[in-house]
Coordinates of C-alpha atoms in Angstrom, one line a residue:
Chain A
M1 CA -1.8 30.1 6.7
K2 CA -5.5 29.5 7.6
R3 CA -6.6 30.7 4.4
N4 CA -4.8 27.9 2.7
W5 CA -6.7 24.9 3.6
P6 CA -9.2 25.6 1.1
L7 CA -7.0 25.5 -1.8
H8 CA -5.6 21.9 -0.9
V9 CA -9.1 21.2 -0.6
L10 CA -9.7 22.2 -4.3
V11 CA -6.6 20.7 -5.4
L12 CA -7.4 17.2 -4.1
P13 CA -9.8 15.7 -6.4
A14 CA -7.3 16.2 -9.0
I15 CA -4.4 15.1 -7.1
L16 CA -6.3 11.9 -5.9
F17 CA -7.2 11.1 -9.8
A18 CA -4.0 11.6 -10.5
L19 CA -2.5 9.4 -7.9
V20 CA -4.8 6.5 -8.5
F21 CA -5.0 7.2 -12.5
N22 CA -1.0 8.0 -13.4
Y23 CA 1.1 7.3 -10.3
I24 CA -0.1 4.0 -9.3
P25 CA 0.3 2.2 -12.9
L26 CA 4.0 3.7 -12.8
A27 CA 4.0 0.4 -10.0
G28 CA 3.2 -1.6 -12.7
I29 CA 6.7 -0.8 -14.1
I30 CA 7.8 -3.6 -12.4
M31 CA 6.7 -6.0 -14.2
A32 CA 9.0 -4.7 -17.1
F33 CA 11.6 -6.3 -15.3
Q34 CA 9.7 -9.8 -14.6
N35 CA 8.4 -12.4 -16.7
F36 CA 5.0 -11.4 -15.6
K37 CA 2.1 -14.2 -15.4
P38 CA -1.3 -12.4 -14.4
W39 CA -2.0 -15.6 -11.6
E40 CA 1.4 -15.3 -10.3
G41 CA 1.2 -11.3 -9.9
F42 CA 3.8 -9.1 -9.1
L43 CA 5.3 -10.3 -6.1
G44 CA 5.2 -14.2 -7.5
S45 CA 6.3 -13.4 -11.1
E46 CA 9.8 -14.7 -11.9
W47 CA 12.3 -11.5 -11.9
V48 CA 14.5 -11.6 -15.1
G49 CA 16.6 -8.2 -14.6
F50 CA 17.1 -6.4 -18.3
D51 CA 16.2 -9.1 -20.5
Q52 CA 13.1 -8.1 -21.9
F53 CA 14.5 -4.9 -22.7
I54 CA 17.7 -6.8 -24.4
R55 CA 15.0 -8.7 -26.5
I56 CA 13.5 -5.3 -27.9
F57 CA 16.7 -4.8 -29.6
E58 CA 17.4 -8.6 -30.4
F59 CA 14.0 -9.3 -32.3
Q60 CA 14.1 -7.4 -35.4
E61 CA 10.7 -6.6 -35.5
G62 CA 11.8 -4.7 -32.2
R63 CA 14.5 -2.8 -34.0
Q64 CA 11.8 -2.5 -37.0
V65 CA 9.1 -0.9 -35.0
I66 CA 11.6 1.7 -33.3
W67 CA 12.9 2.8 -36.9
N68 CA 9.5 3.0 -38.5
T69 CA 8.4 5.1 -35.5
L70 CA 11.3 7.5 -36.1
V71 CA 11.0 7.5 -39.6
I72 CA 7.4 8.7 -39.8
S73 CA 7.7 11.1 -36.8
T74 CA 10.7 13.3 -37.9
F75 CA 8.9 13.5 -41.2
K76 CA 5.7 14.9 -39.6
I77 CA 7.7 17.2 -37.1
I78 CA 9.0 18.4 -40.2
F79 CA 6.2 19.0 -42.8
Q80 CA 4.3 20.0 -39.5
L81 CA 6.5 22.7 -38.8
I82 CA 6.8 23.8 -42.4
V83 CA 3.4 23.4 -43.8
P84 CA 2.1 25.8 -41.3
I85 CA 4.7 28.2 -41.2
V86 CA 3.9 28.9 -45.0
F87 CA 0.3 28.9 -44.4
A88 CA 0.8 31.4 -41.8
L89 CA 2.8 33.7 -43.9
L90 CA 0.7 32.9 -46.9
L91 CA -2.5 34.2 -45.1
N92 CA -1.0 36.8 -43.5
E93 CA -1.1 38.4 -46.9
V94 CA -4.9 38.4 -47.5
R95 CA -6.3 41.6 -46.3
I96 CA -9.9 40.7 -46.8
I97 CA -10.9 40.0 -43.2
A98 CA -13.4 37.9 -43.9
Y99 CA -12.2 35.8 -46.9
K100 CA -9.1 35.5 -44.4
R101 CA -11.9 34.0 -41.6
S102 CA -13.5 32.2 -43.8
I103 CA -10.0 30.3 -44.8
Q104 CA -9.5 29.9 -41.3
T105 CA -12.4 28.4 -40.6
L106 CA -12.2 25.6 -43.0
V107 CA -8.9 24.3 -42.5
Y108 CA -9.1 24.2 -38.8
L109 CA -11.6 22.0 -38.8
P110 CA -10.1 18.4 -39.5
H111 CA -8.3 19.0 -36.5
F112 CA -11.5 18.0 -34.4
L113 CA -12.4 15.2 -36.2
S114 CA -11.2 12.0 -34.3
W115 CA -8.7 9.3 -36.7
V116 CA -11.8 6.8 -36.6
I117 CA -14.1 9.5 -38.7
L118 CA -11.4 10.3 -40.6
G119 CA -10.2 7.1 -40.7
G120 CA -13.3 5.5 -42.2
I121 CA -13.2 8.5 -45.2
L122 CA -9.9 7.7 -45.9
L123 CA -10.6 4.0 -46.7
D124 CA -13.1 5.4 -48.8
L125 CA -11.3 8.0 -50.8
L126 CA -8.0 5.8 -50.9
S127 CA -9.6 3.2 -52.0
V128 CA -7.9 1.2 -55.0
D129 CA -11.2 0.1 -56.9
G130 CA -12.5 3.3 -57.6
G131 CA -12.1 5.5 -54.6
L132 CA -12.3 9.4 -55.4
I133 CA -8.5 9.8 -55.2
N134 CA -7.6 7.2 -57.5
Q135 CA -10.4 8.4 -60.1
F136 CA -8.5 12.1 -60.0
I137 CA -4.8 9.8 -60.7
G138 CA -6.6 8.5 -63.4
I139 CA -7.4 11.3 -65.1
F140 CA -3.7 11.8 -65.9
G141 CA -3.4 8.3 -67.1
M142 CA -1.6 6.9 -64.0
N143 CA -2.4 3.4 -62.5
P144 CA -4.6 3.1 -59.2
I145 CA -2.2 3.5 -56.1
F146 CA -2.7 0.8 -53.3
F147 CA -2.2 3.9 -50.8
L148 CA -3.2 1.5 -47.6
G149 CA -1.9 -1.7 -48.6
D150 CA 1.5 -0.9 -50.1
S151 CA 3.9 -0.6 -47.5
D152 CA 5.7 2.4 -49.1
W153 CA 2.6 4.4 -49.8
F154 CA 1.3 3.7 -46.5
R155 CA 3.9 5.6 -45.3
V156 CA 3.7 8.8 -47.7
T157 CA -0.4 8.2 -46.9
V158 CA 0.4 8.4 -42.8
I159 CA 2.3 11.7 -43.5
V160 CA 0.8 13.5 -45.7
S161 CA -3.2 12.8 -44.4
D162 CA -1.5 13.8 -40.6
V163 CA -0.4 17.2 -42.7
W164 CA -3.8 17.6 -43.9
K165 CA -5.4 16.8 -40.8
D166 CA -3.5 19.4 -38.5
F167 CA -1.4 22.2 -40.5
G168 CA -4.3 24.7 -40.4
F169 CA -4.6 24.1 -36.4
S170 CA -0.9 24.2 -36.2
A171 CA -0.3 27.4 -38.0
I172 CA -2.8 29.3 -34.9
I173 CA 0.4 29.9 -32.8
F174 CA 2.6 31.1 -35.9
L175 CA -0.3 33.7 -37.1
A176 CA -0.5 34.7 -33.1
A177 CA 3.1 35.3 -33.4
L178 CA 2.7 37.2 -37.0
A179 CA 0.0 39.6 -35.2
G180 CA 2.3 40.6 -32.6
I181 CA 5.1 42.1 -35.1
N182 CA 5.5 45.8 -34.2
P183 CA 4.1 47.3 -37.5
S184 CA 6.5 50.0 -37.0
L185 CA 9.0 48.2 -38.1
Y186 CA 7.1 47.6 -41.3
E187 CA 6.8 51.3 -41.6
A188 CA 10.7 51.8 -41.4
A189 CA 11.1 49.4 -44.4
I190 CA 9.0 50.7 -46.5
V191 CA 10.8 53.9 -45.8
D192 CA 14.1 52.6 -46.7
G193 CA 12.6 51.1 -49.8
A194 CA 11.8 47.3 -48.9
N195 CA 9.7 45.7 -51.4
R196 CA 7.0 42.9 -49.7
L197 CA 9.2 39.7 -50.3
Q198 CA 12.4 41.9 -48.6
Q199 CA 10.0 42.9 -45.8
V200 CA 8.9 38.9 -44.9
L201 CA 12.7 38.0 -45.5
H202 CA 14.4 40.8 -43.1
I203 CA 11.6 41.0 -40.8
T204 CA 9.2 38.5 -40.8
L205 CA 11.3 35.5 -40.7
P206 CA 13.1 36.7 -37.7
S207 CA 10.3 37.8 -35.9
L208 CA 8.8 34.0 -36.1
L209 CA 12.4 32.3 -35.1
P210 CA 11.7 32.2 -30.9
I211 CA 8.2 30.4 -31.6
T212 CA 9.6 27.9 -34.0
I213 CA 12.1 27.3 -31.8
V214 CA 10.0 26.6 -29.2
V215 CA 7.5 24.8 -31.6
A216 CA 10.2 22.3 -32.9
T217 CA 12.3 21.6 -29.3
L218 CA 8.8 20.6 -28.1
A219 CA 7.9 18.6 -30.8
L220 CA 11.1 16.4 -30.4
G221 CA 9.9 15.3 -27.2
N222 CA 6.8 13.8 -29.2
I223 CA 9.7 11.8 -31.5
L224 CA 8.5 8.5 -30.1
N225 CA 4.9 9.0 -31.0
A226 CA 4.2 8.9 -34.1
G227 CA 0.5 8.7 -33.9
F228 CA -1.2 5.8 -32.8
D229 CA -4.8 6.7 -33.4
Q230 CA -3.6 7.7 -37.0
I231 CA -1.7 4.7 -37.6
F232 CA -4.4 2.1 -35.8
N233 CA -7.4 3.5 -37.7
L234 CA -5.2 2.9 -41.3
Y235 CA -3.1 0.3 -41.1
N236 CA -3.6 -3.5 -41.8
P237 CA -1.0 -6.9 -42.0
L238 CA 0.1 -5.9 -45.3
V239 CA 1.2 -2.7 -44.0
Y240 CA 3.1 -3.8 -40.4
D241 CA 6.5 -3.8 -41.8
K242 CA 6.7 -0.4 -42.3
G243 CA 3.4 1.1 -40.8
D244 CA 3.9 -0.7 -37.2
I245 CA 5.2 1.6 -34.6
I246 CA 5.9 1.0 -31.3
D247 CA 2.4 2.1 -29.6
T248 CA 0.6 -0.1 -32.0
Y249 CA 3.2 -3.0 -31.4
V250 CA 2.8 -2.5 -27.5
Y251 CA -0.9 -3.1 -28.1
R252 CA -0.3 -6.1 -30.5
Q253 CA 2.5 -7.4 -28.6
G254 CA 0.7 -6.8 -25.0
L255 CA -3.4 -6.3 -24.7
L256 CA -3.7 -9.0 -27.8
G257 CA -0.6 -11.6 -27.0
G258 CA -0.3 -11.6 -23.8
N259 CA 2.9 -10.4 -23.6
F260 CA 2.8 -8.1 -20.7
S261 CA 6.1 -7.9 -19.6
Y262 CA 7.8 -7.3 -23.1
A263 CA 5.1 -5.0 -24.3
T264 CA 5.5 -3.0 -21.0
A265 CA 9.3 -3.2 -21.3
V266 CA 9.0 -1.5 -25.0
G267 CA 6.8 1.2 -23.3
V268 CA 9.1 1.9 -20.7
F269 CA 11.7 2.3 -23.2
K270 CA 9.6 4.8 -25.4
S271 CA 8.6 6.7 -22.6
V272 CA 12.1 6.9 -20.6
I273 CA 13.4 8.5 -23.7
A274 CA 10.5 10.8 -24.5
F275 CA 10.4 12.2 -20.5
I276 CA 14.4 12.9 -21.5
L277 CA 13.6 14.1 -24.8
I278 CA 10.7 16.3 -23.0
V279 CA 12.7 17.6 -20.2
T280 CA 15.6 18.8 -22.7
G281 CA 13.1 20.4 -25.0
Y282 CA 11.3 22.4 -22.2
R283 CA 15.0 23.5 -21.4
L284 CA 16.0 24.2 -24.3
A285 CA 12.8 26.3 -25.3
Y286 CA 13.2 28.6 -22.0
K287 CA 17.0 28.8 -22.4
Y288 CA 16.2 30.1 -25.8
A289 CA 13.0 31.6 -26.2
N290 CA 11.9 32.1 -22.6
Y291 CA 8.9 29.7 -22.7
R292 CA 7.7 28.6 -19.7
I293 CA 4.2 26.6 -19.3
F294 CA 3.6 27.4 -15.8
Chain B
M1 CA 1.3 50.7 -45.8
H2 CA 1.9 47.8 -48.5
H3 CA 3.5 48.2 -51.7
R4 CA 0.8 48.2 -54.4
S5 CA 3.0 47.2 -57.1
R6 CA 1.7 44.8 -59.7
S7 CA 4.0 42.0 -59.2
Y8 CA 2.5 42.0 -55.3
K9 CA -0.7 42.2 -56.9
L10 CA -0.4 39.4 -59.1
F11 CA 0.9 37.6 -56.6
S12 CA -1.9 38.6 -54.4
L13 CA -4.4 37.0 -56.8
C14 CA -2.8 33.8 -56.9
N15 CA -2.3 33.8 -53.3
N16 CA -5.9 34.5 -52.4
I17 CA -6.9 31.8 -55.4
F18 CA -4.3 29.1 -54.0
L19 CA -5.6 29.6 -50.3
L20 CA -9.4 29.2 -50.9
V21 CA -8.6 25.9 -52.6
L22 CA -6.4 24.6 -49.9
G23 CA -9.5 26.1 -47.6
I24 CA -12.3 23.5 -49.5
L25 CA -9.7 20.3 -49.6
C26 CA -9.9 20.7 -45.7
I27 CA -13.5 20.0 -46.4
L28 CA -14.1 18.0 -49.6
P29 CA -13.9 14.8 -47.9
L30 CA -16.8 15.5 -45.4
I31 CA -18.7 16.8 -48.8
H32 CA -18.0 13.7 -50.7
I33 CA -19.0 11.2 -47.8
L34 CA -22.3 13.3 -47.5
A35 CA -22.9 12.9 -50.9
V36 CA -22.3 9.0 -50.9
S37 CA -24.9 9.1 -48.1
F38 CA -27.6 10.5 -50.1
S39 CA -27.0 8.9 -53.1
A40 CA -28.9 5.5 -54.5
S41 CA -27.0 2.3 -53.7
A42 CA -26.3 1.8 -57.7
P43 CA -24.2 4.7 -58.5
A44 CA -22.4 5.2 -55.4
N45 CA -21.3 1.1 -56.1
A46 CA -20.1 2.3 -58.8
N47 CA -18.2 5.0 -57.9
L48 CA -19.7 7.8 -60.1
V49 CA -20.7 9.7 -56.4
R50 CA -18.1 13.0 -56.5
F51 CA -19.6 15.8 -54.6
F52 CA -23.4 16.0 -55.2
P53 CA -25.7 13.2 -54.0
I54 CA -27.0 11.1 -57.3
D55 CA -30.6 9.8 -57.4
F56 CA -31.1 11.4 -53.8
T57 CA -32.6 9.5 -51.3
F58 CA -32.8 9.0 -47.5
A59 CA -32.8 5.3 -47.8
A60 CA -28.8 5.0 -46.0
W61 CA -29.9 7.5 -43.2
E62 CA -32.8 6.1 -42.5
Q63 CA -31.7 2.6 -42.1
T64 CA -28.8 4.2 -39.9
L65 CA -30.7 5.8 -37.7
G66 CA -33.5 3.2 -37.8
N67 CA -30.8 0.9 -36.2
E68 CA -31.2 -0.2 -32.7
N69 CA -27.7 -1.0 -32.0
F70 CA -26.6 2.3 -33.7
L71 CA -29.2 4.4 -31.8
R72 CA -27.9 2.6 -28.9
A73 CA -24.0 3.6 -29.5
L74 CA -25.2 7.0 -30.4
W75 CA -26.4 7.2 -26.6
N76 CA -23.9 6.2 -24.9
G77 CA -21.6 8.3 -26.7
V78 CA -23.6 11.2 -25.9
F79 CA -24.1 10.0 -22.2
R80 CA -20.5 9.2 -21.8
T81 CA -19.7 12.7 -23.3
V82 CA -22.5 14.6 -20.8
L83 CA -20.7 12.8 -17.8
G84 CA -17.3 12.8 -18.6
T85 CA -17.0 16.5 -19.6
L86 CA -18.9 17.0 -16.2
I87 CA -16.1 15.6 -14.3
S88 CA -13.1 16.5 -16.0
L89 CA -14.2 20.1 -16.2
T90 CA -15.0 19.9 -12.6
V91 CA -11.6 18.4 -11.5
V92 CA -10.2 20.8 -13.9
T93 CA -11.5 23.8 -12.7
L94 CA -11.3 23.5 -8.8
A95 CA -7.6 22.8 -9.5
A96 CA -6.7 25.7 -12.0
Y97 CA -8.2 27.9 -9.4
A98 CA -6.0 26.8 -6.5
L99 CA -2.9 26.6 -9.0
S100 CA -3.6 29.8 -10.1
K101 CA -2.6 31.8 -7.0
E102 CA 1.4 32.7 -6.4
D103 CA 3.4 30.5 -4.5
H104 CA 3.5 33.0 -1.3
E105 CA -0.4 33.0 -0.9
F106 CA -0.7 29.3 -1.5
R107 CA 2.2 27.2 0.3
G108 CA 2.8 23.7 -1.5
R109 CA 1.2 25.1 -4.7
K110 CA 4.9 24.2 -6.0
W111 CA 4.5 20.2 -4.7
Y112 CA 1.1 20.0 -6.3
V113 CA 2.1 21.8 -9.8
Y114 CA 5.3 19.4 -10.5
T115 CA 3.0 16.3 -9.4
L116 CA 0.4 17.0 -12.2
I117 CA 3.2 18.3 -14.6
F118 CA 4.4 14.7 -14.1
I119 CA 1.8 13.0 -15.4
M120 CA 1.5 14.8 -18.7
L121 CA 5.4 13.7 -19.1
F122 CA 5.6 10.6 -17.9
N123 CA 2.8 7.5 -17.5
G124 CA 3.2 3.7 -16.9
G125 CA 2.0 2.7 -20.4
L126 CA -0.9 1.1 -21.7
I127 CA -0.5 -2.8 -19.8
P128 CA 0.4 -1.4 -16.1
T129 CA -2.9 0.7 -16.5
Y130 CA -5.0 -1.3 -18.2
I131 CA -4.1 -4.2 -15.4
L132 CA -5.3 -1.2 -12.9
I133 CA -8.5 -0.6 -14.4
Q134 CA -9.1 -4.3 -13.8
N135 CA -8.1 -4.6 -10.6
L136 CA -10.2 -1.5 -9.6
G137 CA -13.2 -3.6 -10.7
M138 CA -13.9 -1.1 -13.8
I139 CA -13.8 -3.1 -17.1
N140 CA -17.7 -2.7 -18.6
T141 CA -18.6 0.3 -16.5
I142 CA -18.2 4.1 -17.8
W143 CA -16.0 4.9 -14.9
A144 CA -13.6 3.2 -16.9
L145 CA -14.2 5.9 -19.7
V146 CA -14.3 9.2 -17.8
L147 CA -12.6 8.9 -14.4
P148 CA -9.2 7.8 -16.1
G149 CA -8.4 10.9 -18.1
A150 CA -10.3 13.1 -16.3
V151 CA -7.6 15.2 -14.9
N152 CA -6.1 17.0 -18.3
V153 CA -3.4 19.0 -17.5
F154 CA -3.1 20.9 -20.8
N155 CA -6.9 22.6 -20.3
M156 CA -6.0 22.8 -16.6
I157 CA -3.1 25.2 -17.4
L158 CA -5.1 26.5 -20.4
L159 CA -7.4 27.5 -17.7
L160 CA -4.9 28.6 -14.8
N161 CA -3.6 30.8 -17.4
F162 CA -7.1 32.7 -18.1
F163 CA -7.6 32.4 -14.4
R164 CA -4.2 34.7 -13.8
T165 CA -4.5 37.1 -17.1
G166 CA -8.3 37.3 -17.0
V167 CA -9.8 38.1 -13.7
P168 CA -8.7 41.6 -11.7
K169 CA -6.1 41.1 -9.0
S170 CA -8.3 43.9 -7.4
L171 CA -11.6 42.3 -7.1
E172 CA -10.5 39.5 -5.3
E173 CA -8.6 41.3 -2.8
A174 CA -11.8 43.2 -2.8
A175 CA -13.6 40.3 -1.8
L176 CA -10.9 38.9 0.6
I177 CA -11.3 42.1 2.7
D178 CA -15.3 41.8 2.8
G179 CA -14.6 38.6 4.1
A180 CA -15.2 36.3 1.2
G181 CA -13.6 32.8 1.2
H182 CA -12.1 30.8 -1.5
F183 CA -14.9 29.0 -2.4
K184 CA -17.3 32.2 -2.6
I185 CA -14.3 33.7 -4.9
L186 CA -14.2 30.8 -6.8
F187 CA -17.9 30.5 -7.6
R188 CA -18.9 34.3 -7.4
I189 CA -16.2 36.3 -9.1
Y190 CA -13.8 33.7 -11.1
L191 CA -16.6 31.3 -13.0
P192 CA -18.7 34.4 -14.1
I193 CA -15.9 36.2 -15.3
S194 CA -13.9 33.4 -16.9
L195 CA -17.1 32.2 -18.8
P196 CA -15.4 32.1 -22.4
A197 CA -12.5 30.6 -20.9
L198 CA -14.7 27.4 -19.5
A199 CA -16.8 27.4 -22.6
T200 CA -13.2 27.0 -24.5
V201 CA -12.2 24.1 -21.7
G202 CA -15.7 22.6 -21.9
L203 CA -15.8 22.1 -25.6
F204 CA -12.4 21.0 -26.0
T205 CA -13.1 18.5 -23.6
M206 CA -16.5 17.3 -24.9
V207 CA -14.9 17.0 -28.3
G208 CA -12.5 14.6 -26.5
Q209 CA -14.8 12.5 -24.6
W210 CA -17.3 12.1 -27.9
N211 CA -13.7 11.5 -30.5
S212 CA -12.2 8.7 -27.7
W213 CA -12.9 5.0 -29.0
F214 CA -9.8 3.0 -27.8
D215 CA -10.5 2.9 -24.2
G216 CA -13.9 1.8 -25.4
L217 CA -12.6 -0.9 -27.2
I218 CA -10.2 -2.3 -24.7
Y219 CA -12.1 -1.8 -21.4
L220 CA -15.7 -2.2 -22.5
T221 CA -15.7 -6.1 -23.1
D222 CA -19.9 -6.0 -24.2
S223 CA -20.3 -4.0 -27.2
S224 CA -23.7 -3.0 -26.4
K225 CA -21.7 -0.8 -24.1
Y226 CA -19.7 1.3 -26.6
P227 CA -19.9 4.6 -27.2
L228 CA -20.5 5.8 -31.0
S229 CA -16.9 6.3 -31.6
T230 CA -15.9 2.6 -30.5
F231 CA -19.0 1.3 -32.0
L232 CA -17.9 3.0 -35.9
Q233 CA -14.2 1.8 -35.1
T234 CA -15.4 -1.5 -35.3
I235 CA -17.7 -1.7 -37.8
I236 CA -16.5 1.0 -40.3
V237 CA -12.5 0.9 -39.9
Q238 CA -12.4 -3.1 -38.5
N239 CA -15.6 -3.9 -41.0
D240 CA -16.5 -5.8 -38.3
Y241 CA -20.7 -5.5 -38.9
S242 CA -21.6 -8.5 -36.6
Q243 CA -22.5 -5.5 -34.2
M244 CA -24.8 -4.0 -36.2
N245 CA -27.2 -7.1 -36.5
V246 CA -29.0 -6.4 -39.6
N247 CA -30.3 -8.8 -41.9
P248 CA -27.4 -9.3 -44.5
D249 CA -29.4 -9.3 -47.6
E250 CA -30.7 -5.8 -46.5
V251 CA -27.3 -4.3 -46.5
R252 CA -26.5 -5.8 -50.1
A253 CA -29.7 -3.9 -51.2
L254 CA -28.9 -1.0 -49.2
S255 CA -24.9 -0.7 -49.9
E256 CA -22.8 -0.9 -47.5
R257 CA -21.1 2.0 -48.9
T258 CA -24.1 4.6 -48.5
V259 CA -24.5 3.5 -44.9
R260 CA -21.5 3.4 -43.8
S261 CA -21.1 7.2 -45.2
A262 CA -24.0 7.9 -43.4
Q263 CA -22.7 6.4 -40.2
I264 CA -19.3 8.5 -40.5
F265 CA -21.3 11.5 -41.2
I266 CA -23.5 11.5 -38.1
G267 CA -20.1 10.3 -36.2
A268 CA -18.7 13.8 -37.1
L269 CA -22.4 15.5 -36.6
P270 CA -22.2 16.8 -33.0
I271 CA -18.7 18.2 -33.8
I272 CA -19.4 20.1 -36.9
L273 CA -22.5 21.8 -34.9
V274 CA -20.5 22.7 -31.8
Y275 CA -17.5 24.1 -33.9
P276 CA -18.6 27.4 -34.8
F277 CA -19.2 27.7 -30.8
L278 CA -15.5 26.3 -30.7
Q279 CA -14.2 28.5 -33.2
K280 CA -15.0 31.7 -31.5
Y281 CA -13.3 31.2 -28.8
F282 CA -10.2 28.6 -29.2
V283 CA -7.7 30.7 -30.9
K284 CA -8.1 33.4 -28.4
G285 CA -7.6 30.4 -25.7
I286 CA -4.4 28.4 -27.3
V287 CA -2.7 31.8 -27.9
L288 CA -3.3 32.9 -24.3
G289 CA -3.0 29.9 -22.3
S290 CA 0.2 28.6 -24.2
V291 CA 2.3 31.3 -24.6
K292 CA 3.4 33.5 -21.9
E293 CA 6.2 36.2 -22.4

């Protein structure tokens, strides 16, 4: 016991920061149950019960935003699972170590660049009049595509650019799992006359299953995060109908529109669902793949 | 060990080429931006520049690096990154050390762990956090940028797992018997042994700080305090050139496009520079820190 106090001192700063910057704002959630007016404060504002939450679903806009979020993030989750796995499998077949490393260096890089930088680059690359990608499309005689101004193309652009940015980095975990497969399994398979494809189907893929389950279940917890940074830096009023997601909506309603209570209610709705999904996800990951974070 | 059949060799060749193309696709946009930034305005505006500069010139870079507001934002960004990294790394390291102990060594550990895990999963959201920062009087100060996110629980878990797996328990026990306290053990044993881990987490934190732009946008009302990321967000993405404070004729003569490209590239440059150091460590770090069997 006497040795314990220095440990308490060491965690103290972290706990204090958490209490001030994370736990105190939780108290602010009460404004989701009020018609909050900044000049009347938390105590003076009128209580409205669940009215703000009901409004989310009454507004066509609110329903649309939830739907957009689900569509965009579902596609992101699916492709952010498939593309990195396929990439890891293909990279795993590369025998020249230096070559493999060079490719890894190239594909990890975009992950570390911010969506401000990438947003700036994409605005240039995707521009309708003479952006590099539209020039490329022009070679095949197709008309230029208004990637960031046409709401259907906007979703595609968001999903593709997200996968482009992160597939390499997401593959790390699968590459690690591939490196961990016992080589004697392959040796046994070769003795039995299995070719490379059969080895992949019967050894590699089953070995990847546990980590795939972990990544998939944990990703489910993020289904209401369709990527604020990315959307915010790419969208514009032309594509609000299909591109506006919960987080960008909260920003526009709350900080720009001054609808504090409503924006908070939307945020709380999102957080509660996300919390339930994350906790469920961790439980499933623990149950089926024995995954723990601590 | 591998089948050297003809079809596999053919597959291998195609695979290697495909992966190379994929790899190049990941940096091609950056190369394009770099090429535009070094091109003369006429070919840039005529969309002639692809991956090599046309009529090579430093004009856009000179204009960017000679702009007072850009330099101030650059400095703000560097300052914010250094201060934010120092604060976050200190808080995270101290906590990770204490929490890397076993439950019986550190009574109360579980309670702290749950307190911190919770903030990773649930938060009050944008508006309540904004109101808090406002009430703390942090609007328009650097503290609004560096304090709220200082406790990065993900980094803490990475470091905690490094401490558990990387530091020999016997070394610590020997020091304990010799009468060393926790502070001494942390600074004399854990930190020197965990330098690669600290470098990983430190670099992650730096990249995070450098890339942060949204907090600057909402918490700073005085745009002269904007860090570079926020500055770039407003001028490149929102296309609000009022902050550049330049003569519009001058911009027109120079081509907005080449200047913008130079700005984007300079914004990415610190990341590109630390990237080799980052890459050396993070693969091991991520894998070690996130998967425990």
